[in-house]
CSV table of C-alpha atoms in Angstrom, one decimal:
chain,number,residue,atom,x,y,z
A,1,MET,CA,-82.5,-2.8,67.0
A,2,LYS,CA,-82.5,-5.9,69.1
A,3,PRO,CA,-81.1,-9.0,67.3
A,4,GLN,CA,-83.6,-11.6,66.1
A,5,ASN,CA,-81.6,-14.1,68.2
A,6,ASP,CA,-80.6,-12.2,71.4
A,7,THR,CA,-79.9,-15.3,73.5
A,8,PHE,CA,-76.2,-14.4,73.9
A,9,LEU,CA,-77.0,-10.9,75.2
A,10,ARG,CA,-79.6,-12.2,77.6
A,11,ALA,CA,-77.3,-14.8,78.9
A,12,LEU,CA,-74.7,-12.1,79.6
A,13,LYS,CA,-77.3,-10.2,81.6
A,14,ARG,CA,-78.1,-13.5,83.4
A,15,GLU,CA,-81.6,-13.4,82.1
A,16,LYS,CA,-83.7,-16.6,81.4
A,17,THR,CA,-83.0,-18.2,78.0
A,18,ASP,CA,-84.3,-21.3,76.2
A,19,PHE,CA,-80.9,-22.7,75.6
A,20,THR,CA,-77.2,-22.0,76.2
A,21,PRO,CA,-75.8,-19.7,73.5
A,22,VAL,CA,-72.5,-20.5,71.8
A,23,TRP,CA,-69.8,-18.7,69.9
A,24,LEU,CA,-66.1,-19.6,69.6
A,25,MET,CA,-63.0,-17.6,70.1
A,26,ARG,CA,-61.2,-17.2,66.7
A,27,GLN,CA,-64.4,-18.6,65.0
A,28,ALA,CA,-63.5,-16.8,61.8
A,29,GLY,CA,-60.1,-18.2,60.9
A,30,ARG,CA,-57.8,-20.5,59.0
A,31,TYR,CA,-59.6,-23.7,59.7
A,32,LEU,CA,-62.4,-22.5,57.3
A,33,GLU,CA,-61.8,-23.0,53.6
A,34,GLU,CA,-63.8,-19.9,52.8
A,35,TYR,CA,-61.7,-17.8,55.1
A,36,ARG,CA,-58.5,-19.0,53.4
A,37,ALA,CA,-59.9,-18.0,50.0
A,38,THR,CA,-60.8,-14.5,51.2
A,39,ARG,CA,-57.4,-14.1,52.8
A,40,GLU,CA,-55.8,-15.1,49.6
A,41,ARG,CA,-57.7,-12.4,47.7
A,42,ALA,CA,-56.7,-9.9,50.4
A,43,GLY,CA,-53.0,-10.7,50.0
A,44,SER,CA,-52.1,-10.8,53.7
A,45,PHE,CA,-53.6,-10.9,57.2
A,46,MET,CA,-53.4,-7.1,57.6
A,47,GLY,CA,-54.8,-6.6,54.1
A,48,LEU,CA,-57.8,-8.7,55.3
A,49,ALA,CA,-58.1,-7.0,58.7
A,50,GLN,CA,-57.8,-3.4,57.3
A,51,ASN,CA,-60.4,-3.8,54.6
A,52,PRO,CA,-63.9,-3.4,56.0
A,53,ASP,CA,-65.4,-5.4,53.1
A,54,TYR,CA,-63.1,-8.3,53.7
A,55,ALA,CA,-63.5,-8.1,57.4
A,56,THR,CA,-67.2,-8.2,57.1
A,57,GLU,CA,-67.1,-11.2,54.7
A,58,VAL,CA,-65.0,-13.3,57.0
A,59,THR,CA,-66.9,-12.3,60.2
A,60,LEU,CA,-70.1,-13.6,58.7
A,61,GLN,CA,-68.6,-16.9,57.3
A,62,PRO,CA,-68.9,-18.9,60.6
A,63,ILE,CA,-72.3,-17.4,61.2
A,64,ASP,CA,-73.6,-18.6,57.8
A,65,ARG,CA,-72.0,-22.0,58.2
A,66,TYR,CA,-72.8,-23.0,61.8
A,67,GLY,CA,-75.7,-20.9,63.1
A,68,LEU,CA,-73.7,-19.5,66.0
A,69,ASP,CA,-75.3,-17.2,68.5
A,70,ALA,CA,-72.9,-14.2,68.2
A,71,ALA,CA,-70.5,-12.8,65.7
A,72,ILE,CA,-67.2,-11.3,66.7
A,73,LEU,CA,-65.5,-8.5,64.8
A,74,PHE,CA,-62.7,-9.8,62.6
A,75,SER,CA,-59.6,-7.9,63.6
A,76,ASP,CA,-56.4,-8.4,65.8
A,77,ILE,CA,-55.5,-7.5,69.3
A,78,LEU,CA,-52.4,-5.6,68.0
A,79,THR,CA,-54.3,-2.9,66.1
A,80,ILE,CA,-53.7,-0.4,68.9
A,81,PRO,CA,-49.9,-0.7,69.1
A,82,ASP,CA,-49.8,-0.7,65.3
A,83,ALA,CA,-51.6,2.6,65.4
A,84,MET,CA,-48.9,3.8,67.8
A,85,ASP,CA,-46.4,3.6,64.9
A,86,LEU,CA,-44.5,0.6,66.3
A,87,GLY,CA,-44.2,-1.0,62.9
A,88,LEU,CA,-46.3,-4.2,63.1
A,89,SER,CA,-45.7,-7.0,60.6
A,90,PHE,CA,-46.7,-10.6,60.5
A,91,VAL,CA,-43.8,-13.0,59.7
A,92,PRO,CA,-44.9,-16.4,58.3
A,93,GLY,CA,-44.1,-19.1,60.8
A,94,GLU,CA,-43.1,-16.6,63.5
A,95,GLY,CA,-46.2,-14.4,64.1
A,96,PRO,CA,-46.4,-10.7,64.9
A,97,GLN,CA,-43.3,-8.6,65.2
A,98,PHE,CA,-42.8,-4.9,65.9
A,99,ALA,CA,-40.0,-3.0,64.2
A,100,LYS,CA,-39.8,-0.5,67.1
A,101,PRO,CA,-40.2,-2.4,70.4
A,102,VAL,CA,-40.7,-0.3,73.5
A,103,GLN,CA,-37.6,-1.1,75.4
A,104,SER,CA,-36.1,2.3,76.5
A,105,GLU,CA,-37.2,5.4,78.4
A,106,GLU,CA,-37.2,7.3,75.1
A,107,ALA,CA,-39.5,4.7,73.5
A,108,VAL,CA,-41.9,4.8,76.4
A,109,ASN,CA,-42.0,8.6,76.4
A,110,ALA,CA,-42.8,8.6,72.6
A,111,LEU,CA,-45.9,6.5,73.2
A,112,PHE,CA,-49.3,8.1,72.5
A,113,VAL,CA,-53.0,7.3,72.6
A,114,PRO,CA,-54.1,6.8,68.9
A,115,ASP,CA,-57.3,8.5,67.9
A,116,PRO,CA,-59.8,5.7,67.0
A,117,SER,CA,-61.4,8.0,64.4
A,118,GLU,CA,-58.2,8.3,62.5
A,119,LYS,CA,-55.6,5.5,62.5
A,120,LEU,CA,-58.2,2.9,63.6
A,121,ARG,CA,-61.0,4.1,61.4
A,122,TYR,CA,-60.8,0.9,59.4
A,123,VAL,CA,-61.9,-1.0,62.5
A,124,THR,CA,-64.9,1.1,63.3
A,125,ASP,CA,-65.9,1.1,59.6
A,126,ALA,CA,-65.8,-2.7,59.8
A,127,VAL,CA,-68.0,-2.8,62.8
A,128,THR,CA,-70.6,-0.6,61.1
A,129,SER,CA,-70.4,-2.7,57.9
A,130,ILE,CA,-70.7,-6.0,59.9
A,131,ARG,CA,-73.8,-4.8,61.8
A,132,LYS,CA,-75.4,-3.8,58.5
A,133,ALA,CA,-74.6,-7.2,56.9
A,134,LEU,CA,-75.8,-9.1,60.0
A,135,ASN,CA,-79.2,-7.4,59.6
A,136,GLY,CA,-80.1,-8.2,63.1
A,137,ARG,CA,-79.5,-11.9,62.9
A,138,VAL,CA,-77.2,-12.2,66.0
A,139,PRO,CA,-75.3,-9.7,68.2
A,140,LEU,CA,-71.9,-8.4,67.3
A,141,ILE,CA,-69.0,-8.5,69.8
A,142,GLY,CA,-66.2,-6.0,69.7
A,143,PHE,CA,-62.9,-6.6,71.4
A,144,SER,CA,-59.4,-5.5,72.4
A,145,GLY,CA,-56.3,-6.9,74.1
A,146,SER,CA,-55.9,-5.9,77.7
A,147,PRO,CA,-53.4,-3.1,78.6
A,148,PHE,CA,-51.0,-5.7,80.0
A,149,THR,CA,-51.2,-8.1,77.1
A,150,LEU,CA,-50.6,-5.3,74.6
A,151,ALA,CA,-47.6,-4.2,76.7
A,152,CYS,CA,-46.2,-7.7,76.5
A,153,TYR,CA,-46.1,-7.6,72.7
A,154,MET,CA,-45.0,-3.9,72.6
A,155,ILE,CA,-42.0,-4.4,74.9
A,156,GLU,CA,-40.9,-7.8,73.7
A,157,GLY,CA,-41.4,-6.8,70.1
A,158,ARG,CA,-42.9,-10.2,69.4
A,159,GLY,CA,-44.5,-13.2,71.2
A,160,SER,CA,-42.4,-14.7,73.9
A,161,ARG,CA,-42.1,-17.9,76.0
A,162,ASP,CA,-40.8,-16.2,79.2
A,163,PHE,CA,-41.4,-12.5,78.7
A,164,ARG,CA,-38.0,-11.7,80.1
A,165,THR,CA,-37.8,-8.2,78.6
A,166,VAL,CA,-41.3,-7.4,80.0
A,167,LYS,CA,-40.6,-8.6,83.5
A,168,THR,CA,-37.2,-6.9,83.5
A,169,MET,CA,-38.8,-3.6,83.0
A,170,MET,CA,-41.6,-4.5,85.4
A,171,TYR,CA,-39.1,-5.1,88.2
A,172,ARG,CA,-36.3,-2.7,87.4
A,173,ARG,CA,-38.3,0.3,86.0
A,174,PRO,CA,-41.8,0.0,87.3
A,175,ASP,CA,-42.3,3.7,86.6
A,176,LEU,CA,-41.8,3.1,82.9
A,177,PHE,CA,-44.0,0.0,83.0
A,178,GLU,CA,-46.8,2.0,84.7
A,179,ARG,CA,-46.6,4.6,82.0
A,180,VAL,CA,-47.0,2.0,79.2
A,181,LEU,CA,-50.0,0.5,81.0
A,182,ASP,CA,-51.6,3.9,81.7
A,183,ILE,CA,-51.4,4.8,78.0
A,184,ASN,CA,-52.6,1.4,77.0
A,185,ALA,CA,-55.6,1.6,79.3
A,186,GLU,CA,-56.7,4.9,77.9
A,187,ALA,CA,-56.2,3.7,74.4
A,188,VAL,CA,-58.2,0.5,74.9
A,189,ALA,CA,-61.0,2.4,76.6
A,190,GLN,CA,-61.3,4.9,73.7
A,191,TYR,CA,-61.0,2.1,71.1
A,192,LEU,CA,-63.7,-0.1,72.7
A,193,ASN,CA,-66.0,2.9,73.1
A,194,ALA,CA,-65.5,3.7,69.4
A,195,GLN,CA,-66.5,0.2,68.6
A,196,ILE,CA,-69.6,0.5,70.7
A,197,GLU,CA,-70.5,3.7,69.0
A,198,ALA,CA,-70.0,2.1,65.6
A,199,GLY,CA,-72.4,-0.8,66.5
A,200,ALA,CA,-70.7,-3.4,68.8
A,201,GLN,CA,-73.4,-4.8,71.1
A,202,ALA,CA,-70.9,-6.4,73.6
A,203,VAL,CA,-67.2,-6.2,74.1
A,204,GLN,CA,-64.5,-8.7,75.3
A,205,ILE,CA,-61.1,-7.8,76.7
A,206,PHE,CA,-58.5,-10.5,75.9
A,207,ASP,CA,-56.0,-10.7,78.8
A,208,THR,CA,-54.1,-13.4,77.0
A,209,TRP,CA,-50.9,-13.1,79.1
A,210,GLY,CA,-52.2,-12.1,82.5
A,211,GLY,CA,-52.0,-15.7,83.7
A,212,MET,CA,-48.2,-15.8,83.5
A,213,LEU,CA,-47.9,-13.3,86.4
A,214,ALA,CA,-47.4,-14.2,90.0
A,215,ASP,CA,-50.2,-13.6,92.5
A,216,GLY,CA,-50.0,-10.0,93.5
A,217,ASP,CA,-48.3,-9.0,90.3
A,218,PHE,CA,-51.4,-10.0,88.4
A,219,GLN,CA,-53.6,-7.7,90.5
A,220,ARG,CA,-51.1,-4.8,90.2
A,221,TRP,CA,-50.0,-5.0,86.6
A,222,SER,CA,-52.9,-6.6,84.8
A,223,LEU,CA,-56.2,-6.6,86.7
A,224,ALA,CA,-55.9,-3.0,87.9
A,225,TYR,CA,-55.5,-1.7,84.3
A,226,THR,CA,-58.3,-3.9,83.0
A,227,LYS,CA,-60.5,-2.4,85.6
A,228,LYS,CA,-59.4,1.1,84.5
A,229,VAL,CA,-60.7,0.2,81.0
A,230,LEU,CA,-64.0,-1.2,82.4
A,231,ASP,CA,-64.5,2.0,84.4
A,232,ARG,CA,-64.3,4.0,81.3
A,233,LEU,CA,-66.5,1.9,79.1
A,234,LYS,CA,-69.9,3.0,77.8
A,235,LYS,CA,-72.5,0.9,79.7
A,236,THR,CA,-75.3,1.7,77.3
A,237,HIS,CA,-75.7,2.9,73.7
A,238,ASP,CA,-78.8,3.8,71.8
A,239,GLY,CA,-80.8,2.7,74.8
A,240,GLU,CA,-79.4,-0.8,75.0
A,241,ALA,CA,-77.0,-2.2,77.7
A,242,ILE,CA,-73.5,-3.1,76.4
A,243,PRO,CA,-72.2,-6.1,78.4
A,244,SER,CA,-68.5,-6.7,78.9
A,245,ILE,CA,-66.5,-9.9,79.1
A,246,VAL,CA,-63.0,-10.3,80.6
A,247,PHE,CA,-61.0,-13.4,79.5
A,248,THR,CA,-57.8,-14.1,81.3
A,249,LYS,CA,-56.0,-17.2,80.0
A,250,GLY,CA,-54.6,-18.9,83.1
A,251,GLY,CA,-56.8,-16.7,85.4
A,252,GLY,CA,-58.6,-19.4,87.3
A,253,GLU,CA,-56.8,-18.4,90.5
A,254,TRP,CA,-58.3,-15.0,90.5
A,255,LEU,CA,-62.0,-15.5,89.4
A,256,SER,CA,-63.5,-13.7,92.3
A,257,GLU,CA,-61.3,-10.7,91.8
A,258,ILE,CA,-61.9,-10.6,88.0
A,259,ALA,CA,-65.6,-10.8,88.7
A,260,ALA,CA,-65.4,-7.8,91.0
A,261,THR,CA,-64.0,-5.5,88.3
A,262,GLY,CA,-67.4,-4.5,87.0
A,263,CYS,CA,-67.5,-6.8,84.0
A,264,ASP,CA,-70.7,-8.7,83.2
A,265,ALA,CA,-69.0,-12.0,82.4
A,266,VAL,CA,-65.8,-13.9,83.1
A,267,GLY,CA,-64.3,-16.1,80.4
A,268,LEU,CA,-62.8,-19.3,81.6
A,269,ASP,CA,-59.9,-21.2,80.0
A,270,TRP,CA,-60.0,-25.0,79.7
A,271,SER,CA,-57.9,-25.6,82.8
A,272,THR,CA,-60.6,-24.1,85.1
A,273,ASN,CA,-63.3,-26.3,86.7
A,274,ILE,CA,-66.6,-24.6,85.7
A,275,THR,CA,-68.5,-26.0,88.6
A,276,ARG,CA,-66.1,-24.5,91.1
A,277,ALA,CA,-66.0,-21.3,89.1
A,278,ARG,CA,-69.7,-20.9,89.4
A,279,GLN,CA,-69.5,-21.5,93.1
A,280,VAL,CA,-66.8,-18.8,93.4
A,281,VAL,CA,-68.5,-16.1,91.4
A,282,GLY,CA,-72.0,-16.9,92.6
A,283,ASP,CA,-74.6,-14.7,90.9
A,284,LYS,CA,-72.2,-11.7,90.4
A,285,VAL,CA,-71.4,-12.4,86.7
A,286,ALA,CA,-72.1,-14.7,83.9
A,287,LEU,CA,-69.5,-17.3,82.9
A,288,GLN,CA,-68.2,-18.0,79.4
A,289,GLY,CA,-66.4,-21.2,78.4
A,290,ASN,CA,-64.7,-23.5,78.5
A,291,LEU,CA,-64.2,-26.6,76.3
A,292,ASP,CA,-60.6,-27.6,75.5
A,293,PRO,CA,-60.2,-26.6,71.8
A,294,PHE,CA,-58.5,-29.9,71.1
A,295,VAL,CA,-61.6,-31.8,72.0
A,296,LEU,CA,-62.6,-30.8,68.4
A,297,PHE,CA,-60.0,-33.3,67.2
A,298,GLY,CA,-61.8,-36.2,68.8
A,299,THR,CA,-64.6,-38.4,67.5
A,300,GLU,CA,-68.2,-37.3,67.4
A,301,GLU,CA,-69.0,-39.3,70.5
A,302,VAL,CA,-66.1,-37.6,72.4
A,303,ILE,CA,-67.1,-34.1,71.3
A,304,ARG,CA,-70.7,-34.6,72.3
A,305,ARG,CA,-69.7,-36.2,75.6
A,306,GLU,CA,-67.3,-33.3,76.5
A,307,VAL,CA,-69.8,-30.6,75.5
A,308,ARG,CA,-72.3,-32.2,77.8
A,309,ARG,CA,-69.7,-32.4,80.6
A,310,VAL,CA,-69.1,-28.6,80.4
A,311,LEU,CA,-72.9,-27.9,80.3
A,312,ASP,CA,-73.6,-30.2,83.2
A,313,GLY,CA,-70.6,-28.7,85.0
A,314,TYR,CA,-72.3,-25.3,84.9
A,315,GLY,CA,-75.6,-26.9,85.8
A,316,ALA,CA,-79.1,-25.7,85.7
A,317,VAL,CA,-79.2,-22.2,84.5
A,318,GLY,CA,-82.0,-20.6,86.5
A,319,ASN,CA,-81.1,-17.0,87.0
A,320,GLY,CA,-77.4,-17.6,86.1
A,321,GLY,CA,-75.9,-16.9,82.7
A,322,HIS,CA,-73.7,-19.4,80.7
A,323,ILE,CA,-72.3,-18.7,77.3
A,324,PHE,CA,-70.6,-21.8,75.8
A,325,ASN,CA,-67.2,-21.2,74.3
A,326,LEU,CA,-63.8,-22.8,73.9
A,327,GLY,CA,-61.2,-22.3,76.6
A,328,HIS,CA,-59.1,-20.5,74.0
A,329,GLY,CA,-59.1,-19.9,70.3
A,330,ILE,CA,-60.0,-22.6,67.8
A,331,ASN,CA,-57.0,-24.3,66.3
A,332,GLN,CA,-56.3,-23.7,62.6
A,333,PHE,CA,-56.3,-27.4,61.8
A,334,THR,CA,-59.7,-28.1,63.4
A,335,PRO,CA,-62.0,-30.3,61.2
A,336,VAL,CA,-64.8,-28.0,60.1
A,337,GLU,CA,-67.5,-30.7,60.5
A,338,ASN,CA,-66.6,-31.2,64.2
A,339,VAL,CA,-67.5,-27.6,64.9
A,340,GLN,CA,-71.0,-28.2,63.6
A,341,ILE,CA,-71.3,-31.2,66.0
A,342,LEU,CA,-70.3,-29.0,68.9
A,343,VAL,CA,-72.8,-26.2,68.0
A,344,ASP,CA,-75.6,-28.7,67.5
A,345,GLU,CA,-74.9,-30.5,70.7
A,346,VAL,CA,-74.8,-27.3,72.7
A,347,HIS,CA,-78.1,-26.1,71.3
A,348,GLN,CA,-79.9,-29.4,71.7
A,349,TYR,CA,-78.6,-30.7,75.0
A,350,SER,CA,-78.7,-27.4,76.9
A,351,ARG,CA,-82.4,-27.0,76.5
A,352,HIS,CA,-83.1,-29.5,79.3
A,353,LEU,CA,-81.0,-27.3,81.6
A,354,HIS,CA,-83.2,-24.3,80.9
A,355,ASP,CA,-86.6,-25.7,82.0
């Protein structure tokens, strides 16, 4: 069943639309009072993410509030390594941590590809539940972390400023690092395909940490494994095309190479000039982005001005596709009323670019 509002999907396919669609990375999150209330009932972040009813509830909250053009599955990028029995926990004030980081040959050899129908069943159940609850209003996006980004968390055991442990393995034991990435690529492909089969109508790969690699290393250790995932993805389901988006934070240096992986759209962070990005990728892919999330802490006048700057930067849409988004996830302290200003300005102002 096609969504009643399929503007997001048509933009991904670079088809003509009446306006620029908008959704926001981390649009269901702590900045919303209703999300905080649901999370309190769930007892914890993982209690929220692992309960399909709660995940459905919070996924729909920003759709109900703002009239966005796509919903994104409420989950976390670390579900796959959690299903690998690495002992994921979320420590208040410190973020995710793994009890069993992958820092030895024995730990690498113990890794396995989790069956999405078993340990990750709660995710696919959530996708099915969300699709039903949306009732065709807007499309649903599934997602995963990239093989490289997952490896960063798995090897460090937590977030990191310099990824010293990851890069040590990368340079001293590339054979072990390749094995981690190969397993992750297979796991991500199976996981995303399971989401597609459960009802996801587009998928995004979050390569959050690819941009901290040197040129050459990015292509070898991040992009090559993202491409392995894309090569394995289902391109259609139930007779409908399933577009894919690749978002690499800090990836502006490699736009043409990311666009050549076979994805349908490239996500841009806020540091990338969208006009130049469009010149680089041409008509190969759609572009998604790329407002600085902290613009949402500005005045109404500033928010509207900066939204227009991004839209004008992309330019007349014609046969190209633009999906408006932030250049990274929405900040937890964002004023909720400012998000409505952003959505309204995108919808209203972009129409003159689609004549």
